XYZ file of N, CA, C and O in Angstrom:
696
model
N 1.064 -18.663 13.391
C 1.807 -18.235 12.211
C 2.903 -17.265 12.633
O 2.706 -16.422 13.486
N 4.051 -17.383 11.996
C 5.157 -16.478 12.279
C 5.110 -15.310 11.318
O 4.979 -15.477 10.106
N 5.208 -14.128 11.885
C 5.312 -12.892 11.117
C 6.690 -12.317 11.379
O 7.332 -12.656 12.372
N 7.127 -11.450 10.513
C 8.427 -10.800 10.680
C 8.255 -9.300 10.494
O 7.573 -8.861 9.564
N 8.871 -8.530 11.369
C 8.939 -7.085 11.160
C 10.147 -6.853 10.266
O 11.262 -7.283 10.574
N 9.890 -6.224 9.107
C 10.957 -5.926 8.159
C 11.314 -4.443 8.281
O 10.444 -3.584 8.175
N 12.590 -4.196 8.516
C 13.084 -2.832 8.613
C 14.232 -2.640 7.624
O 14.896 -3.614 7.246
N 14.477 -1.403 7.218
C 15.681 -1.153 6.417
C 16.919 -1.408 7.268
O 16.957 -1.047 8.451
N 17.920 -2.041 6.686
C 19.137 -2.362 7.432
C 19.872 -1.092 7.871
O 20.444 -1.036 8.949
N 19.871 -0.077 7.042
C 20.479 1.196 7.419
C 21.976 1.140 7.642
O 22.507 1.883 8.457
N 22.680 0.263 6.926
C 24.138 0.222 7.054
C 24.718 1.533 6.527
O 24.186 2.129 5.589
N 25.806 1.984 7.107
C 26.408 3.269 6.721
C 26.803 3.311 5.245
O 26.808 4.368 4.639
N 27.141 2.176 4.653
C 27.541 2.161 3.240
C 26.332 2.269 2.306
O 26.474 2.558 1.144
N 25.107 2.009 2.836
C 23.896 2.066 2.019
C 23.449 3.508 1.804
O 23.692 4.378 2.636
N 22.742 3.716 0.708
C 22.119 5.004 0.455
C 21.004 5.235 1.476
O 20.161 4.371 1.679
N 21.021 6.366 2.138
C 19.938 6.795 3.032
C 19.318 8.024 2.394
O 20.007 8.823 1.765
N 18.028 8.198 2.577
C 17.333 9.305 1.943
C 16.611 10.183 2.954
O 16.257 9.746 4.041
N 16.382 11.429 2.548
C 15.570 12.356 3.316
C 14.659 13.107 2.341
O 15.034 13.322 1.185
N 13.470 13.454 2.790
C 12.549 14.221 1.945
C 12.959 15.683 1.984
O 13.213 16.238 3.061
N 13.016 16.309 0.811
C 13.405 17.709 0.732
C 12.681 18.378 -0.432
O 11.918 17.745 -1.133
N 12.933 19.645 -0.606
C 12.353 20.412 -1.700
C 12.325 21.883 -1.359
O 12.645 22.283 -0.232
N 11.933 22.728 -2.317
C 11.874 24.171 -2.065
C 10.907 24.485 -0.931
O 9.811 23.932 -0.859
N 11.337 25.317 -0.031
C 10.479 25.727 1.076
C 10.596 24.879 2.319
O 10.010 25.202 3.356
N 11.358 23.778 2.274
C 11.511 22.965 3.478
C 12.362 23.731 4.488
O 13.465 24.168 4.164
N 11.861 23.906 5.706
C 12.644 24.648 6.697
C 13.846 23.835 7.190
O 13.809 22.601 7.164
N 14.864 24.535 7.630
C 16.041 23.853 8.177
C 15.677 23.109 9.458
O 16.172 22.022 9.710
N 14.797 23.688 10.262
C 14.350 23.067 11.516
C 12.830 23.077 11.568
O 12.183 23.955 11.003
N 12.275 22.129 12.269
C 10.832 22.097 12.446
C 10.115 21.343 11.341
O 10.734 20.813 10.413
N 8.803 21.284 11.447
C 7.969 20.542 10.506
C 7.761 21.343 9.215
O 7.586 22.547 9.251
N 7.742 20.630 8.103
C 7.534 21.231 6.797
C 6.037 21.226 6.519
O 5.400 20.182 6.501
N 5.472 22.392 6.285
C 4.031 22.535 6.050
C 3.758 23.018 4.626
O 4.528 23.785 4.060
N 2.619 22.568 4.068
C 2.166 23.080 2.772
C 1.573 24.465 2.994
O 1.322 24.862 4.142
N 1.306 25.230 1.933
C 0.671 26.539 2.108
C -0.680 26.458 2.833
O -1.100 27.407 3.470
N -1.328 25.291 2.779
C -2.607 25.111 3.477
C -2.431 24.602 4.909
O -3.408 24.310 5.590
N -1.175 24.471 5.358
C -0.905 24.073 6.731
C -0.784 22.577 6.968
O -0.671 22.134 8.104
N -0.800 21.764 5.917
C -0.645 20.311 6.077
C 0.822 19.964 6.253
O 1.693 20.489 5.556
N 1.090 19.034 7.164
C 2.437 18.538 7.373
C 2.821 17.674 6.165
O 2.157 16.679 5.871
N 3.874 18.050 5.451
C 4.262 17.372 4.214
C 4.601 15.905 4.477
O 4.080 15.006 3.816
N 5.489 15.642 5.426
C 5.938 14.271 5.689
C 4.792 13.380 6.140
O 4.626 12.264 5.641
N 3.978 13.855 7.073
C 2.860 13.045 7.560
C 1.828 12.792 6.467
O 1.261 11.701 6.381
N 1.553 13.789 5.638
C 0.576 13.612 4.561
C 1.075 12.592 3.550
O 0.312 11.735 3.089
N 2.359 12.645 3.193
C 2.915 11.648 2.281
C 2.808 10.251 2.882
O 2.498 9.288 2.178
N 3.039 10.113 4.184
C 2.979 8.813 4.843
C 1.553 8.277 4.943
O 1.342 7.071 4.945
N 0.559 9.151 5.019
C -0.836 8.716 5.134
C -1.512 8.534 3.783
O -2.240 7.575 3.570
N -1.287 9.467 2.864
C -2.042 9.496 1.608
C -1.188 9.375 0.359
O -1.709 9.127 -0.717
N 0.076 9.646 0.458
C 0.915 9.695 -0.734
C 0.860 11.079 -1.367
O 0.343 12.026 -0.774
N 1.361 11.217 -2.573
C 1.471 12.525 -3.219
C 0.171 13.296 -3.424
O 0.218 14.523 -3.425
N -0.992 12.655 -3.590
C -2.176 13.481 -3.847
C -2.465 14.522 -2.761
O -3.045 15.562 -3.047
N -2.048 14.280 -1.540
C -2.344 15.210 -0.459
C -1.339 16.329 -0.291
O -1.497 17.185 0.569
N -0.278 16.349 -1.111
C 0.804 17.325 -0.937
C 0.860 18.247 -2.145
O 0.932 17.795 -3.280
N 0.846 19.546 -1.889
C 0.811 20.537 -2.968
C 2.139 21.270 -3.146
O 2.186 22.279 -3.827
N 3.207 20.774 -2.533
C 4.521 21.409 -2.680
C 5.423 20.478 -3.483
O 5.189 19.273 -3.564
N 6.463 21.048 -4.089
C 7.440 20.240 -4.808
C 8.328 19.539 -3.784
O 8.833 20.171 -2.853
N 8.506 18.243 -3.947
C 9.338 17.477 -3.010
C 10.049 16.351 -3.757
O 9.641 15.957 -4.839
N 11.122 15.868 -3.178
C 11.844 14.718 -3.712
C 12.655 14.104 -2.586
O 12.764 14.663 -1.495
N 13.203 12.945 -2.864
C 14.118 12.304 -1.917
C 15.536 12.621 -2.337
O 15.892 12.512 -3.510
N 16.342 13.033 -1.365
C 17.752 13.344 -1.617
C 18.590 12.478 -0.700
O 18.152 12.129 0.401
N 19.788 12.171 -1.140
C 20.722 11.444 -0.295
C 20.844 12.177 1.032
O 20.999 13.408 1.059
N 20.712 11.457 2.122
C 20.769 12.066 3.446
C 22.171 12.615 3.692
O 23.138 11.862 3.656
N 22.300 13.932 3.936
C 23.636 14.514 4.112
C 24.398 13.973 5.322
O 25.611 14.052 5.375
N 23.686 13.370 6.283
C 24.347 12.828 7.475
C 25.001 11.475 7.209
O 25.723 10.968 8.053
N 24.730 10.886 6.038
C 25.278 9.573 5.727
C 25.904 9.589 4.332
O 25.221 9.842 3.351
N 27.193 9.293 4.211
C 27.856 9.354 2.915
C 27.645 8.115 2.041
O 28.111 8.071 0.919
N 26.925 7.099 2.534
C 26.758 5.855 1.792
C 26.063 6.041 0.457
O 25.175 6.878 0.314
N 26.481 5.246 -0.531
C 25.892 5.336 -1.864
C 25.477 3.974 -2.419
O 24.970 3.896 -3.530
N 25.689 2.903 -1.665
C 25.332 1.576 -2.157
C 23.822 1.476 -2.277
O 23.089 1.690 -1.306
N 23.350 1.151 -3.483
C 21.913 1.038 -3.723
C 21.421 -0.328 -3.241
O 22.016 -1.353 -3.553
N 20.342 -0.313 -2.467
C 19.739 -1.529 -1.940
C 18.241 -1.515 -2.244
O 17.692 -0.494 -2.660
N 17.583 -2.631 -2.021
C 16.158 -2.747 -2.331
C 15.252 -2.096 -1.294
O 14.175 -1.609 -1.623
N 15.650 -2.121 -0.018
C 14.875 -1.517 1.066
C 15.697 -0.339 1.582
O 16.723 -0.528 2.227
N 15.264 0.869 1.274
C 16.070 2.059 1.544
C 15.644 2.708 2.851
O 14.461 2.957 3.079
N 16.637 3.009 3.714
C 16.356 3.748 4.933
C 16.101 5.196 4.553
O 16.817 5.773 3.750
N 15.049 5.762 5.130
C 14.759 7.177 4.890
C 13.963 7.716 6.064
O 13.349 6.962 6.788
N 14.019 9.009 6.243
C 13.378 9.606 7.420
C 12.000 10.178 7.099
O 11.581 11.151 7.677
N 11.283 9.535 6.198
C 9.951 9.994 5.828
C 8.850 9.320 6.617
O 7.733 9.193 6.140
N 9.161 8.841 7.806
C 8.207 8.199 8.700
C 7.531 7.019 8.022
O 8.186 6.061 7.688
N 6.218 7.050 7.780
C 5.517 5.876 7.269
C 5.623 5.625 5.788
O 5.198 4.588 5.296
N 6.205 6.542 5.036
C 6.381 6.348 3.597
C 7.617 5.482 3.372
O 8.673 5.757 3.917
N 7.476 4.431 2.581
C 8.602 3.537 2.309
C 9.185 3.859 0.937
O 8.482 4.300 0.040
N 10.470 3.551 0.766
C 11.138 3.628 -0.529
C 11.721 2.246 -0.785
O 12.618 1.799 -0.073
N 11.138 1.560 -1.798
C 11.581 0.222 -2.175
C 11.968 0.230 -3.649
O 11.439 1.015 -4.439
N 12.841 -0.692 -4.005
C 13.209 -0.839 -5.421
C 12.001 -1.358 -6.202
O 11.113 -2.025 -5.650
N 11.994 -1.052 -7.492
C 10.944 -1.579 -8.359
C 10.955 -3.108 -8.332
O 9.904 -3.749 -8.351
N 12.134 -3.686 -8.245
C 12.287 -5.148 -8.172
C 11.585 -5.708 -6.944
O 10.844 -6.693 -7.033
N 11.783 -5.080 -5.785
C 11.126 -5.546 -4.569
C 9.618 -5.352 -4.666
O 8.851 -6.243 -4.272
N 9.169 -4.231 -5.188
C 7.725 -3.998 -5.317
C 7.077 -5.064 -6.190
O 5.979 -5.552 -5.878
N 7.748 -5.459 -7.258
C 7.240 -6.509 -8.131
C 7.158 -7.845 -7.388
O 6.157 -8.559 -7.473
N 8.187 -8.173 -6.639
C 8.192 -9.410 -5.867
C 7.057 -9.413 -4.838
O 6.333 -10.403 -4.698
N 6.871 -8.299 -4.134
C 5.813 -8.220 -3.122
C 4.432 -8.340 -3.753
O 3.547 -9.007 -3.213
N 4.247 -7.708 -4.906
C 2.962 -7.825 -5.612
C 2.708 -9.270 -6.023
O 1.583 -9.768 -5.897
N 3.749 -9.967 -6.477
C 3.614 -11.381 -6.850
C 3.233 -12.243 -5.649
O 2.622 -13.302 -5.808
N 3.586 -11.789 -4.445
C 3.254 -12.515 -3.218
C 1.868 -12.143 -2.685
O 1.463 -12.596 -1.622
N 1.156 -11.268 -3.396
C -0.204 -10.905 -3.002
C -0.307 -9.671 -2.131
O -1.382 -9.381 -1.588
N 0.773 -8.928 -1.982
C 0.744 -7.719 -1.157
C -0.133 -6.653 -1.794
O -0.083 -6.450 -3.002
N -0.941 -5.994 -0.982
C -1.757 -4.862 -1.442
C -0.998 -3.582 -1.122
O -1.091 -3.053 -0.016
N -0.237 -3.115 -2.099
C 0.586 -1.923 -1.921
C 0.084 -0.816 -2.823
O -0.370 -1.062 -3.935
N 0.200 0.402 -2.340
C -0.024 1.566 -3.174
C 1.364 2.096 -3.502
O 2.120 2.473 -2.597
N 1.727 2.089 -4.782
C 3.050 2.569 -5.180
C 2.891 3.766 -6.100
O 1.873 3.928 -6.766
N 3.903 4.616 -6.108
C 3.896 5.781 -6.982
C 5.326 6.173 -7.312
O 6.249 5.905 -6.539
N 5.523 6.770 -8.495
C 6.870 7.183 -8.875
C 7.394 8.284 -7.953
O 6.622 9.124 -7.496
N 8.671 8.228 -7.688
C 9.302 9.252 -6.851
C 10.588 9.723 -7.526
O 11.167 9.015 -8.343
N 11.001 10.905 -7.170
C 12.227 11.518 -7.669
C 13.283 11.334 -6.584
O 13.159 11.872 -5.489
N 14.305 10.516 -6.877
C 15.380 10.244 -5.929
C 16.668 10.797 -6.517
O 16.966 10.579 -7.693
N 17.432 11.524 -5.681
C 18.658 12.183 -6.162
C 19.806 12.011 -5.169
O 19.600 11.994 -3.959
N 21.016 11.941 -5.731
C 22.212 12.053 -4.894
C 22.341 13.508 -4.461
O 21.673 14.397 -4.999
N 23.223 13.783 -3.514
C 23.417 15.155 -3.025
C 23.856 16.119 -4.121
O 23.589 17.314 -4.040
N 24.527 15.608 -5.160
C 24.948 16.491 -6.251
C 23.810 16.771 -7.236
O 24.004 17.464 -8.233
N 22.626 16.223 -6.971
C 21.470 16.456 -7.819
C 21.260 15.417 -8.911
O 20.234 15.422 -9.583
N 22.231 14.523 -9.110
C 22.066 13.516 -10.157
C 20.992 12.500 -9.754
O 20.880 12.134 -8.592
N 20.187 12.058 -10.744
C 19.051 11.180 -10.437
C 19.468 9.746 -10.139
O 20.497 9.272 -10.598
N 18.628 9.078 -9.367
C 18.781 7.656 -9.065
C 17.484 6.989 -9.507
O 16.412 7.277 -8.979
N 17.577 6.121 -10.481
C 16.384 5.462 -11.029
C 16.103 4.139 -10.315
O 16.963 3.594 -9.623
N 14.869 3.654 -10.490
C 14.539 2.301 -10.045
C 13.848 2.182 -8.709
O 13.739 1.081 -8.179
N 13.350 3.294 -8.154
C 12.690 3.250 -6.846
C 11.259 3.772 -6.924
O 10.929 4.612 -7.763
N 10.430 3.268 -6.021
C 9.039 3.701 -5.910
C 8.730 4.083 -4.474
O 9.306 3.511 -3.532
N 7.818 5.036 -4.303
C 7.252 5.306 -2.996
C 6.198 4.236 -2.729
O 5.476 3.833 -3.639
N 6.119 3.755 -1.497
C 5.239 2.630 -1.169
C 4.443 2.937 0.093
O 4.994 3.380 1.100
N 3.136 2.689 0.011
C 2.253 2.716 1.172
C 1.633 1.331 1.285
O 1.083 0.804 0.311
N 1.712 0.735 2.459
C 1.221 -0.623 2.659
C -0.175 -0.634 3.285
O -0.635 0.382 3.790
N -0.802 -1.791 3.252
C -2.104 -2.024 3.883
C -1.983 -1.785 5.386
O -0.994 -2.169 6.002
N -2.988 -1.148 5.982
C -2.926 -0.872 7.423
C -4.044 -1.529 8.225
O -3.970 -1.578 9.441
N -5.078 -2.019 7.570
C -6.257 -2.496 8.305
C -6.290 -3.997 8.534
O -6.799 -4.460 9.540
N -5.796 -4.789 7.577
C -5.906 -6.244 7.707
C -4.538 -6.894 7.522
O -3.660 -6.333 6.859
N -4.354 -8.077 8.092
C -3.057 -8.745 7.998
C -2.882 -9.520 6.696
O -3.098 -10.714 6.631
N -2.487 -8.810 5.640
C -2.148 -9.450 4.379
C -0.697 -9.906 4.418
O -0.030 -9.783 5.451
N -0.144 -10.378 3.307
C 1.244 -10.854 3.310
C 2.262 -9.753 3.625
O 3.344 -10.036 4.117
N 1.900 -8.502 3.360
C 2.714 -7.336 3.736
C 1.744 -6.281 4.234
O 0.811 -5.909 3.539
N 1.943 -5.818 5.467
C 1.023 -4.827 6.027
C 1.728 -4.025 7.115
O 2.844 -4.354 7.517
N 1.059 -2.991 7.571
C 1.625 -2.164 8.638
C 1.859 -3.011 9.875
O 1.089 -3.918 10.180
N 2.921 -2.705 10.597
C 3.160 -3.452 11.843
C 2.269 -2.954 12.979
O 2.164 -3.600 14.005
N 1.599 -1.825 12.778
C 0.670 -1.282 13.771
C -0.662 -1.041 13.071
O -0.723 -0.320 12.086
N -1.701 -1.661 13.560
C -3.018 -1.594 12.922
C -3.471 -0.138 12.772
O -3.480 0.634 13.715
N -3.824 0.232 11.531
C -4.370 1.550 11.258
C -3.357 2.678 11.190
O -3.735 3.837 11.038
N -2.067 2.367 11.288
C -1.045 3.424 11.293
C 0.217 2.927 10.604
O 0.645 1.801 10.833
N 0.804 3.751 9.783
C 2.061 3.379 9.131
C 3.246 3.831 9.984
O 3.226 4.893 10.570
N 4.256 2.992 10.016
C 5.516 3.310 10.678
C 6.628 3.037 9.671
O 6.357 2.670 8.534
N 7.857 3.155 10.080
C 8.974 2.928 9.170
C 9.213 1.474 8.816
O 10.035 1.175 7.971
N 8.508 0.555 9.461
C 8.670 -0.877 9.221
C 7.345 -1.490 8.809
O 6.292 -0.890 9.008
N 7.419 -2.700 8.255
C 6.206 -3.429 7.891
C 6.281 -4.842 8.454
O 7.362 -5.345 8.762
N 5.121 -5.482 8.567
C 5.052 -6.895 8.932
C 4.934 -7.692 7.638
O 4.168 -7.321 6.746
N 5.709 -8.764 7.536
C 5.644 -9.635 6.358
C 5.465 -11.070 6.827
O 5.927 -11.456 7.909
N 4.801 -11.869 6.001
C 4.610 -13.285 6.308
C 5.932 -14.030 6.130
O 6.862 -13.539 5.473
N 5.986 -15.228 6.684
C 7.178 -16.059 6.516
C 7.420 -16.344 5.033
O 8.559 -16.337 4.565
N 6.361 -16.560 4.264
C 6.491 -16.823 2.828
C 7.118 -15.635 2.106
O 7.990 -15.805 1.247
N 6.698 -14.431 2.442
C 7.275 -13.233 1.822
C 8.746 -13.101 2.209
O 9.600 -12.839 1.357
N 9.053 -13.304 3.483
C 10.450 -13.217 3.932
C 11.315 -14.206 3.161
O 12.384 -13.855 2.658
N 10.836 -15.434 3.044
C 11.611 -16.458 2.337
C 11.776 -16.104 0.865
O 12.853 -16.275 0.289
N 10.728 -15.578 0.238
C 10.822 -15.151 -1.168
C 11.853 -14.043 -1.329
O 12.602 -14.016 -2.312
N 11.893 -13.120 -0.370
C 12.880 -12.035 -0.419
C 14.294 -12.584 -0.271
O 15.210 -12.153 -0.980
N 14.475 -13.536 0.638
C 15.794 -14.143 0.811
C 16.204 -14.905 -0.449
O 17.348 -14.800 -0.897
N 15.275 -15.670 -1.022
C 15.567 -16.423 -2.247
C 15.942 -15.494 -3.400
O 16.790 -15.839 -4.224
N 15.306 -14.327 -3.477
C 15.573 -13.358 -4.541
C 16.788 -12.479 -4.245
O 17.149 -11.617 -5.042
N 17.394 -12.689 -3.082
C 18.556 -11.899 -2.642
C 18.260 -10.406 -2.599
O 19.051 -9.569 -3.059
N 17.096 -10.095 -2.032
C 16.719 -8.699 -1.800
C 17.705 -8.117 -0.792
O 18.035 -8.760 0.209
N 18.155 -6.904 -1.027
C 19.180 -6.292 -0.186
C 18.598 -5.170 0.674
O 17.590 -4.557 0.323
N 19.265 -4.912 1.791
C 18.918 -3.777 2.638
C 17.825 -4.033 3.648
O 17.363 -3.095 4.291
N 17.393 -5.287 3.824
C 16.308 -5.590 4.757
C 16.821 -6.391 5.949
O 17.724 -7.215 5.817
N 16.229 -6.105 7.102
C 16.446 -6.899 8.306
C 15.088 -7.402 8.775
O 14.073 -6.728 8.588
N 15.074 -8.583 9.401
C 13.829 -9.204 9.839
C 13.921 -9.595 11.307
O 14.961 -10.056 11.763
N 12.810 -9.410 12.017
C 12.696 -9.874 13.399
C 11.390 -10.656 13.506
O 10.329 -10.134 13.160
N 11.441 -11.927 13.968
C 10.225 -12.736 14.020
C 9.283 -12.321 15.148
O 9.724 -11.891 16.213
N 7.978 -12.463 14.873
C 6.925 -12.198 15.854
C 5.801 -13.193 15.646
O 5.614 -13.703 14.541
N 5.025 -13.457 16.682
C 3.870 -14.337 16.548
C 2.603 -13.551 16.278
O 1.601 -14.106 15.880
N 2.641 -12.245 16.481
C 1.483 -11.384 16.256
C 1.536 -10.775 14.863
O 2.601 -10.338 14.412
N 0.387 -10.714 14.182
C 0.331 -10.086 12.863
C 0.576 -8.583 12.945
O 1.074 -7.974 12.012
N 0.209 -7.967 14.076
C 0.412 -6.531 14.277
C 1.246 -6.319 15.555
O 0.711 -5.941 16.587
N 2.560 -6.555 15.483
C 3.375 -6.424 16.699
C 3.362 -5.021 17.297
O 3.564 -4.857 18.494
N 3.098 -4.007 16.494
C 3.014 -2.646 17.023
C 1.841 -2.449 17.973
O 1.860 -1.575 18.830
N 0.800 -3.284 17.845
C -0.344 -3.200 18.745
C -0.001 -3.712 20.138
O -0.693 -3.422 21.100
N 1.071 -4.499 20.227
C 1.475 -5.103 21.502
C 2.672 -4.401 22.141
O 3.399 -4.990 22.908
N 2.873 -3.158 21.775
C 3.937 -2.379 22.410
C 5.245 -2.364 21.661
O 6.182 -1.709 22.080
N 5.379 -3.082 20.542
C 6.615 -3.025 19.758
C 6.498 -1.838 18.810
O 5.579 -1.761 18.011
N 7.405 -0.912 18.928
C 7.413 0.259 18.035
C 8.761 0.360 17.398
O 9.757 0.007 17.986
N 8.778 0.898 16.164
C 10.092 1.055 15.524
C 10.512 2.494 15.586
O 9.813 3.363 16.047
């Protein structure tokens, strides 16, 4: 079976995001008052594990504003997908954990229509982590899911074919 690693295209014209909020240091890792790494906790558990106020803001290093379905962001294993893409993936049988997120342009104005997404990490479903037991910035998708995304004209995604369901286990890292 052919699998594909799906990554955000990250074109300069596209919106890129970064996690921010009150108390985030300019340099170094952002920790909660209890010492938990904010970014890593969001990537592993989602919002329930984070006790600080946070949101996604337009990445100041990239001026792009074009909204796409698969958004590049520097939140490690936490994905930001459009509600449209999440619906399509669910229709394809993907086991995703989604939650509402606050997305803003640099001027503070809101951007609607996006969800935070955590994918399956243990078994090879139609959409799952590319590395068994660990989330990275990319996911593995089945050929059927890739084709459905192409048919639906999902934007902002790039695909690389693999024969392994978990290409990250074989030395491929994103």
